[in-house]
CSV table of C-alpha atoms in Angstrom, one decimal:
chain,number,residue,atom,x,y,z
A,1,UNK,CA,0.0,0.0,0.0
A,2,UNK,CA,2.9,2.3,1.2
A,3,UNK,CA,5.1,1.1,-2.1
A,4,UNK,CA,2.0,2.2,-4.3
A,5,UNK,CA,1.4,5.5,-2.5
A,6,UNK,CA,5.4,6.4,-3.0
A,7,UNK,CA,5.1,5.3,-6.5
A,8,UNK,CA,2.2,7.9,-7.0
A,9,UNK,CA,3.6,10.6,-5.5
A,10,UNK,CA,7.4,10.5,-6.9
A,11,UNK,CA,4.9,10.0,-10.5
A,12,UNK,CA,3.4,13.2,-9.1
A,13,UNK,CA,6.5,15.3,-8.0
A,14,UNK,CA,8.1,14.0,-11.6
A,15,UNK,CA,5.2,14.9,-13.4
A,16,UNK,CA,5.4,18.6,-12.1
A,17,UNK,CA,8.7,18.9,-12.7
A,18,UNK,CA,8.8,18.6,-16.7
A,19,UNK,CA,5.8,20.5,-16.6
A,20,UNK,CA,7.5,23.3,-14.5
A,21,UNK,CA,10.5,22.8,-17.1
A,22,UNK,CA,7.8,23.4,-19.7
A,23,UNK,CA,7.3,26.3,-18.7
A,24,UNK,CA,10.2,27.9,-16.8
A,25,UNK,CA,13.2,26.4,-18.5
A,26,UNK,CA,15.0,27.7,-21.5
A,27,UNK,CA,13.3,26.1,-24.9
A,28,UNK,CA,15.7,28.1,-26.9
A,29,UNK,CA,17.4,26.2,-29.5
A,30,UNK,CA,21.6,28.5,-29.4
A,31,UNK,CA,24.0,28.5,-28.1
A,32,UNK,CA,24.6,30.1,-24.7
A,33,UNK,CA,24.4,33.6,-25.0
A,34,UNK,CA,23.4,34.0,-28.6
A,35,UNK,CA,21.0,36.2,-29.7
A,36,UNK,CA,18.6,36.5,-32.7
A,37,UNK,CA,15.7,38.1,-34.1
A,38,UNK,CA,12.1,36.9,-34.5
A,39,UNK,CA,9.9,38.3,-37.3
A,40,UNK,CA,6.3,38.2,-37.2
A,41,UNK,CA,4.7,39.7,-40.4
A,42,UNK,CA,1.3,41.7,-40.1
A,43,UNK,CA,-1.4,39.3,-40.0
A,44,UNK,CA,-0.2,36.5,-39.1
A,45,UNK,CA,-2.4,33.6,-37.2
A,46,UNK,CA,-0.6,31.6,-34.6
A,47,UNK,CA,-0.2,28.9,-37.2
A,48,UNK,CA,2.0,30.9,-38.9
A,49,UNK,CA,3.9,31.7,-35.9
A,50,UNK,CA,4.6,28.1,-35.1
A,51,UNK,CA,5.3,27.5,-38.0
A,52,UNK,CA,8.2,30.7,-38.5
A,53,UNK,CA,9.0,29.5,-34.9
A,54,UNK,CA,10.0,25.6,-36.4
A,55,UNK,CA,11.1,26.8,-40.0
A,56,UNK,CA,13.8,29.1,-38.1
A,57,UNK,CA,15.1,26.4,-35.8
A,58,UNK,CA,14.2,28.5,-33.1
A,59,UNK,CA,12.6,26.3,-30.5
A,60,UNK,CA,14.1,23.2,-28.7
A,61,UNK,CA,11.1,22.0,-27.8
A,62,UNK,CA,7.9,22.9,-30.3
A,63,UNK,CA,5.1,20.9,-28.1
A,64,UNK,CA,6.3,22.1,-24.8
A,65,UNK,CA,5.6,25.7,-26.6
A,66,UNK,CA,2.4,24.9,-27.9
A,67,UNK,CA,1.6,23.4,-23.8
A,68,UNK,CA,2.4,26.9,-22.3
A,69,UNK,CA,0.6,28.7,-25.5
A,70,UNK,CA,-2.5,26.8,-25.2
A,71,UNK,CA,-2.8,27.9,-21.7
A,72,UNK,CA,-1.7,31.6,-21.9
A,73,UNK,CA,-4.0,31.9,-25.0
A,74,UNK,CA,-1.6,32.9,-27.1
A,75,UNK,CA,-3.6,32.1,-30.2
A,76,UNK,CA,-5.6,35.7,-29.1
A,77,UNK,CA,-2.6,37.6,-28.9
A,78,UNK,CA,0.3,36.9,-32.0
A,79,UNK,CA,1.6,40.7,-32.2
A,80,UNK,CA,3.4,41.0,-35.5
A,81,UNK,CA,6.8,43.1,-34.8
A,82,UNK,CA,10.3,41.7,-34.8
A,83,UNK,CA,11.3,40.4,-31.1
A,84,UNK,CA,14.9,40.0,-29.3
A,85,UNK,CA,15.2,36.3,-28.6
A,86,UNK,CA,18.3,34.9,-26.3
A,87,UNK,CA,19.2,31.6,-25.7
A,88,UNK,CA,18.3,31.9,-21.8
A,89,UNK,CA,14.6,32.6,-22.8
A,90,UNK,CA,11.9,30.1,-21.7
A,91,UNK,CA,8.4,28.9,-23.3
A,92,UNK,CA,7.1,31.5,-20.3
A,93,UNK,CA,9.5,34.2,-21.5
A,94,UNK,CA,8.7,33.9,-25.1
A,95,UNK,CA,4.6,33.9,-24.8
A,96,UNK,CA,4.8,36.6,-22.7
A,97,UNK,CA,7.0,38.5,-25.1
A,98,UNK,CA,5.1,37.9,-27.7
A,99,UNK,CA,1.6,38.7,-26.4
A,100,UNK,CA,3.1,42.0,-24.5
A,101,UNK,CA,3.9,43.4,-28.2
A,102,UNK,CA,7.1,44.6,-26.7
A,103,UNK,CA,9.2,44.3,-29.8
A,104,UNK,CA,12.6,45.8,-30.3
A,105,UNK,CA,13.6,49.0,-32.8
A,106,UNK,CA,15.5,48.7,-35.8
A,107,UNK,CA,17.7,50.9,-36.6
A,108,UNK,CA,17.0,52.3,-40.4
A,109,UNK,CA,19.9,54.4,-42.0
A,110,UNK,CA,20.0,55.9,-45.0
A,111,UNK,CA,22.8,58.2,-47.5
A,112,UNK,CA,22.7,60.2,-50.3
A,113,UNK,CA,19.9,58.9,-52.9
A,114,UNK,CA,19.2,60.2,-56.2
A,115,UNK,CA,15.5,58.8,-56.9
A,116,UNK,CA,12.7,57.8,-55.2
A,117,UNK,CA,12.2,54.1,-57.2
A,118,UNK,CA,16.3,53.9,-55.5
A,119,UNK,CA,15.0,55.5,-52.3
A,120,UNK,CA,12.1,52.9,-51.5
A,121,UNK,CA,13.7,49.8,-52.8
A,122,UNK,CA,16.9,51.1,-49.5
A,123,UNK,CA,13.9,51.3,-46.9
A,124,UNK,CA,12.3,48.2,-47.6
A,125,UNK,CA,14.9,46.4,-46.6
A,126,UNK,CA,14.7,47.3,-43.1
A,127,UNK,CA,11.2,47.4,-42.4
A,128,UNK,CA,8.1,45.2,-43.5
A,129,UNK,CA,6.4,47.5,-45.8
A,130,UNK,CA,7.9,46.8,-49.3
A,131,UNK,CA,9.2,49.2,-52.0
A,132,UNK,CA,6.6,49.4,-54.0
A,133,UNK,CA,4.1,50.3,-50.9
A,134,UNK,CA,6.5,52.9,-50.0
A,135,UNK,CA,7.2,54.7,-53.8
A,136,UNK,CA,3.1,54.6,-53.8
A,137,UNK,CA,3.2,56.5,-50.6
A,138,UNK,CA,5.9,59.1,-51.6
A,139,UNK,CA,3.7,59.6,-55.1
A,140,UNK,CA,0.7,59.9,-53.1
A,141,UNK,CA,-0.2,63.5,-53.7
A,142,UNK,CA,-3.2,63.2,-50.8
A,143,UNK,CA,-0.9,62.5,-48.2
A,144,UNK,CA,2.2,64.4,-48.9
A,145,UNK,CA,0.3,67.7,-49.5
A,146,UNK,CA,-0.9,67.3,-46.1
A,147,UNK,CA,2.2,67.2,-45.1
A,148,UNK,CA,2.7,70.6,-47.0
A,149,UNK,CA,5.2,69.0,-49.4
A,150,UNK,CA,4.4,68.3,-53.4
A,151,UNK,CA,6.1,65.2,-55.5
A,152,UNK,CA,8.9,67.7,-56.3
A,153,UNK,CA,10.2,68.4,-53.1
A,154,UNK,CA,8.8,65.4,-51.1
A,155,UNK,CA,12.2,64.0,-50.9
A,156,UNK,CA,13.3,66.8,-48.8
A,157,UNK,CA,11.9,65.0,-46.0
A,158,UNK,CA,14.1,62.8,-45.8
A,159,UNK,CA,17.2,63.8,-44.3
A,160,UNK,CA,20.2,61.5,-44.5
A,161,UNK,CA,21.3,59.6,-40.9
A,162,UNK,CA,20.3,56.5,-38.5
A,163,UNK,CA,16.4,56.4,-36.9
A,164,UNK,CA,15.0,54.1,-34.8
A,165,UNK,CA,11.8,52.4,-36.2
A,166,UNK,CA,9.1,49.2,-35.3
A,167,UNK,CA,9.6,46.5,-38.3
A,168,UNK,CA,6.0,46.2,-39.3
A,169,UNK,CA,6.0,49.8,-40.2
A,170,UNK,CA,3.5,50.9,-42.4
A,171,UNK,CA,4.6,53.0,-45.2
A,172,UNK,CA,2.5,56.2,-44.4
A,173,UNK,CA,3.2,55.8,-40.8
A,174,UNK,CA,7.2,55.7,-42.2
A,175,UNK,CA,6.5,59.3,-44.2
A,176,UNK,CA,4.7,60.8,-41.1
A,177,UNK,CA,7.0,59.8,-39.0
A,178,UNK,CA,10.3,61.0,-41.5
A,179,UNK,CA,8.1,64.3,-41.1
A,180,UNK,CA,8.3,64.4,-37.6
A,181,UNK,CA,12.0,64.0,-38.0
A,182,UNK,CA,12.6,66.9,-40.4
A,183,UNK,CA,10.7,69.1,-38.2
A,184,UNK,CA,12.9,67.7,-35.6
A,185,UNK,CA,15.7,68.8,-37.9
A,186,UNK,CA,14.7,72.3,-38.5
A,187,UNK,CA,15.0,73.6,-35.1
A,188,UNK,CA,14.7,77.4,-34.5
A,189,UNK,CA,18.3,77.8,-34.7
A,190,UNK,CA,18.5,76.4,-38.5
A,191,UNK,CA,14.8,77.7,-39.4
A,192,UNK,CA,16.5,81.3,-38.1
A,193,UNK,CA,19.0,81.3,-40.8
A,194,UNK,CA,16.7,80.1,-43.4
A,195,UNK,CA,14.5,83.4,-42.7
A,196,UNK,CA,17.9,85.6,-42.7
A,197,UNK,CA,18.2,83.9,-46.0
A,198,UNK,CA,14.8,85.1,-47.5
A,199,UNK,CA,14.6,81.2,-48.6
A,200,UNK,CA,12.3,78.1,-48.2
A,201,UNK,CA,13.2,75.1,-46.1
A,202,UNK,CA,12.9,73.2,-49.5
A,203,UNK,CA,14.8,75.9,-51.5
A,204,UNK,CA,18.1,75.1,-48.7
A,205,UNK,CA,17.0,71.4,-49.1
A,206,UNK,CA,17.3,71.7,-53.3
A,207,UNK,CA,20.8,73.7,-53.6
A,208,UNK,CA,22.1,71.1,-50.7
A,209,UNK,CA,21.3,68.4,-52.8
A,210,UNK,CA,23.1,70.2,-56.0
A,211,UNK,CA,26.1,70.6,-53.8
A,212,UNK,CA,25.8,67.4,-52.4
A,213,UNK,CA,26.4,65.7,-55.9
A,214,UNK,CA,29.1,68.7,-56.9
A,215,UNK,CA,31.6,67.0,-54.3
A,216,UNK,CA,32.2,64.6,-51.0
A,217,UNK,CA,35.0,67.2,-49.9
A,218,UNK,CA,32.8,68.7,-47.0
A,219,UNK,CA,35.6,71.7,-46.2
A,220,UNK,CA,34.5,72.4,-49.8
A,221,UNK,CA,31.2,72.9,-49.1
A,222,UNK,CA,30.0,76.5,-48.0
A,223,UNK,CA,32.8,77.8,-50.4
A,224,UNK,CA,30.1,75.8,-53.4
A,225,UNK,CA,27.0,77.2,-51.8
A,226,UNK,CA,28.5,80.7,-51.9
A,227,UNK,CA,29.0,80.6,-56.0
A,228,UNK,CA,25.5,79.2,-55.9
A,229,UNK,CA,24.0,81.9,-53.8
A,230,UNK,CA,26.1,84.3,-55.5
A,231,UNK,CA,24.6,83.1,-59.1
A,232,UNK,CA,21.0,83.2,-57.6
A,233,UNK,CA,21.3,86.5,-56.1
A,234,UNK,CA,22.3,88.1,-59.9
A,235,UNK,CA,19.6,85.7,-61.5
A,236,UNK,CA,22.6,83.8,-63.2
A,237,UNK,CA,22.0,80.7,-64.5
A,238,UNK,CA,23.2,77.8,-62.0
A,239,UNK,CA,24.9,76.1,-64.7
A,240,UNK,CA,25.1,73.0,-62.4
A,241,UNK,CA,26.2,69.7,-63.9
A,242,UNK,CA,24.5,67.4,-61.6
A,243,UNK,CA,21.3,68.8,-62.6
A,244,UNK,CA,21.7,67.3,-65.8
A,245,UNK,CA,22.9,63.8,-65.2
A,246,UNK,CA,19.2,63.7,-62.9
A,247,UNK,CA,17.5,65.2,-65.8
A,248,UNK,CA,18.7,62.6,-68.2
A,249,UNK,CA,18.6,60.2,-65.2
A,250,UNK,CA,22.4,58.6,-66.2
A,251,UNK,CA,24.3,59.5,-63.1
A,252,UNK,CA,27.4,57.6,-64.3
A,253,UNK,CA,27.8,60.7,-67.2
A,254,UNK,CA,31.6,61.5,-66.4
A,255,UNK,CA,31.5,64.8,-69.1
A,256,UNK,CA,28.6,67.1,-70.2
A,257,UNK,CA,28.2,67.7,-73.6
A,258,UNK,CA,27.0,70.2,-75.6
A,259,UNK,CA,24.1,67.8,-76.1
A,260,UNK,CA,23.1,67.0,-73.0
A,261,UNK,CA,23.2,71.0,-72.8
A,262,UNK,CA,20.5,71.0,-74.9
A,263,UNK,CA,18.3,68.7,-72.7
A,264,UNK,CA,14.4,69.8,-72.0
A,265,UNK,CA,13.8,69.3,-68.6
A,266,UNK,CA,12.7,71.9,-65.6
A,267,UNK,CA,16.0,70.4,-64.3
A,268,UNK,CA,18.0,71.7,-66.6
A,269,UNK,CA,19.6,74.6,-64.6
A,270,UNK,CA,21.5,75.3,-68.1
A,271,UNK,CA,18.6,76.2,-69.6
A,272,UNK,CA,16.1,77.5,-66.5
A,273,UNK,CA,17.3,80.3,-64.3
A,274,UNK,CA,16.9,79.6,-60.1
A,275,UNK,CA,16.6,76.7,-58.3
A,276,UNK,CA,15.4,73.7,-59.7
A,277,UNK,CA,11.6,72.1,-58.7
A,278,UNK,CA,13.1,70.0,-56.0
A,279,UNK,CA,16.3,68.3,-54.8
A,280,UNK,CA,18.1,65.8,-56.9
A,281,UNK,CA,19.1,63.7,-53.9
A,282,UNK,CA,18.8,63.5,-50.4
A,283,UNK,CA,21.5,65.8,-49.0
A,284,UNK,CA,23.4,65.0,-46.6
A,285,UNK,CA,23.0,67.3,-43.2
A,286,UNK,CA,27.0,68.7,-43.7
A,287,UNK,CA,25.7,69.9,-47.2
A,288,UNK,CA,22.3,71.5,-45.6
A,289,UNK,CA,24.3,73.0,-42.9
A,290,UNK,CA,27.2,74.2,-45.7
A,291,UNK,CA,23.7,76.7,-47.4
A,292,UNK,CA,23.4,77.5,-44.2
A,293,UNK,CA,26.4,78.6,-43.0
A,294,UNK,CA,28.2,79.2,-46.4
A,295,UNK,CA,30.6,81.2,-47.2
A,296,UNK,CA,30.6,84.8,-48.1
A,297,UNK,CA,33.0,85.7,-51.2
A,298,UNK,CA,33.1,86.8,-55.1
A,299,UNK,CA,33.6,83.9,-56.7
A,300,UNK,CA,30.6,82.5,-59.4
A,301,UNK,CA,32.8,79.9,-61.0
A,302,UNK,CA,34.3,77.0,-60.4
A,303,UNK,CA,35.8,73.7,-62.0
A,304,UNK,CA,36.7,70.8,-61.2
A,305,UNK,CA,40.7,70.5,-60.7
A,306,UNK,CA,42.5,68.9,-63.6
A,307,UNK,CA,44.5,66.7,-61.0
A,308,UNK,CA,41.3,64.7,-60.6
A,309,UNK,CA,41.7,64.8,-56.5
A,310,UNK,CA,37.7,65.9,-56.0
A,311,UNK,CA,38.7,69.3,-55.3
A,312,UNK,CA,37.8,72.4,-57.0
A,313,UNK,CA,38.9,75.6,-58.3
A,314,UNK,CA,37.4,79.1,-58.1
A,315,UNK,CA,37.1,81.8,-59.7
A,316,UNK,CA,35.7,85.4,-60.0
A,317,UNK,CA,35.4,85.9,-63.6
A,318,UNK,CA,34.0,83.9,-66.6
A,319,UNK,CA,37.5,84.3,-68.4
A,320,UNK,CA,39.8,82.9,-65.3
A,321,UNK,CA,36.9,80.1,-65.3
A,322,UNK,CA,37.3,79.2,-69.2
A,323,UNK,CA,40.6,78.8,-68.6
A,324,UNK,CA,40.4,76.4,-65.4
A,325,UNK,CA,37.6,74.9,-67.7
A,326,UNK,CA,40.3,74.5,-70.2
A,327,UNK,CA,42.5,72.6,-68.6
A,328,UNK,CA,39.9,70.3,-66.8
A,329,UNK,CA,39.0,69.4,-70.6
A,330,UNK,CA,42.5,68.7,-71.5
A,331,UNK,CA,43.2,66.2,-68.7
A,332,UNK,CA,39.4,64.2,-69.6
A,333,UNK,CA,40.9,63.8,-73.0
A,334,UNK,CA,44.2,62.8,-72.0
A,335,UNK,CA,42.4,60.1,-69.8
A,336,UNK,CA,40.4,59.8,-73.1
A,337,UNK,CA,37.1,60.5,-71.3
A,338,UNK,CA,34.2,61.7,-74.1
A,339,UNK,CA,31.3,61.2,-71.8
């Protein structure tokens, strides 16, 4: 009687400890210490999370899971979002995660880009919406007019650097929130020297972005803007390269031609006087802060140096120019560059 009693109760005390395992002890299929990422797509039923859960060789254990699931009702609570997991973490831990919809940023950077076809395809490769959801947002004329921006100078918006954003962001909620940042951006120390300026945020924005694609020498920078400003100022033609290599979208073009001169575009800073309709990249924050703070001087020329270093020179008058001009021609020949 006593032997059968023992037998039940060690059956008992066995009994709740794999269940107490099932529940409290890591299920976790790494290596101590390791650490990976989760992703649960917008939608998804808690089928599909078991079955991401096996497909990704996440789980030791996938019945033990579905045990502590069943009884949190987890099948009521699947939050899509990208989640932290650790090899320490148990079938308690991860439920609890899960249904708690406590997910963890990812952190979305971005450079200079020229288009917005270029622009989506970068973003959708850190969060869930996909490129083509995102273009559709930046071309949606409803929602970037409320935003007070048009499908010219939209791109503005989007100022080069590293944000912090949930996976299954949506791609409207990734515009409003890229707003939220520019506003950030343009504090009332920088929307202070845009008003000394008797320019638009987007205006500042759009020569950045010229500049931007005129050189990568940042201590060249505010010297650019001032030729630029100093052009505007006497309603003289930009004359900017870059502004044709985005109208004819080849951005490889290595020589302008007389040509490509010709081209009819509103882009075409050759043929239109002032700024063009909007940026022709996303500049980078060191060439939005070079407008700003640029520098004050004569000079409304310069030319690429014929030592090819990236570097520029300057000059004050169109016959010192042609004659910098001159010699930048002669070395793309020598090199045997036609285009």
């Amino acid at each position: 009687m006593w032997s059968i009693t023992l037998i039940i109760i060690v059956g008992i005390i066995i009994t709740g400890k794999n269940k107490y395992d099932d529940i409290y002890k890591s299920n976790i299929n790494f290596q101590d210490n390791e650490t990976t990422y989760l992703y649960i797509p917008t939608g998804s039923t808690y089928k599909d999370l078991v079955d991401i859960l096996q497909s990704d060789h996440i789980l030791s254990d996938t019945a033990s899971f579905k045990w502590v699931a069943d009884r949190k009702n987890l099948k009521s609570h699947v939050n899509p979002g990208r989640y932290k997991i650790t090899s320490i973490m148990s079938n308690n831990d991860l439920v609890n995660l899960i249904r708690s919809g406590k997910q963890t940023t990812i952190r979305v950077s971005f450079i200079k880009t020229r288009t917005k076809e270029n622009f989506a395809g970068k973003i959708s490769r850190f969060i869930e919406a996909d490129s083509l959801s995102i273009l559709k947002a930046i071309k949606n004329d409803s929602l970037i007019k409320n935003i007070g921006f048009d499908k010219n100078t939209i791109m503005s918006v989007f100022i080069p650097n590293s944000y912090d954003f949930y996976w299954n962001t949506t791609a409207d909620v990734f515009i409003k929130r890229m707003f939220q940042e520019y506003n950030r951006f343009w504090n009332n120390k920088r929307s202070k020297k845009v008003k000394e300026m008797g320019m638009l945020k987007t205006d500042i924005s759009t020569l950045a972005s010229i500049i931007e694609e005129e050189t990568n020498k940042d201590d060249e920078k505010k010297r650019i803007a001032g030729v630029y400003l100093n052009r505007l100022n006497k309603h003289i033609p930009l004359q900017a390269d870059p502004t044709i290599k985005f109208a004819v979208n080849d951005f490889k073009i290595k020589r302008i031609t007389k040509k490509l001169l010709k081209t009819k575009s509103p882009y075409n800073t050759y043929r239109h006087a002032g700024l063009p309709p909007g940026p022709i990249c996303t500049p980078s924050i060191a060439s939005i802060d070079a407008v700003l703070h640029h520098e004050v001087h004569e000079y409304y020329y310069f030319c690429a140096k014929d030592d090819f270093s990236g570097y520029h020179t300057f000059s004050k008058t169109l016959k010192q120019h042609n004659l910098q001009a001159r010699k930048y021609h002669n070395a793309l020949n020598k090199k045997r560059i036609y285009k």
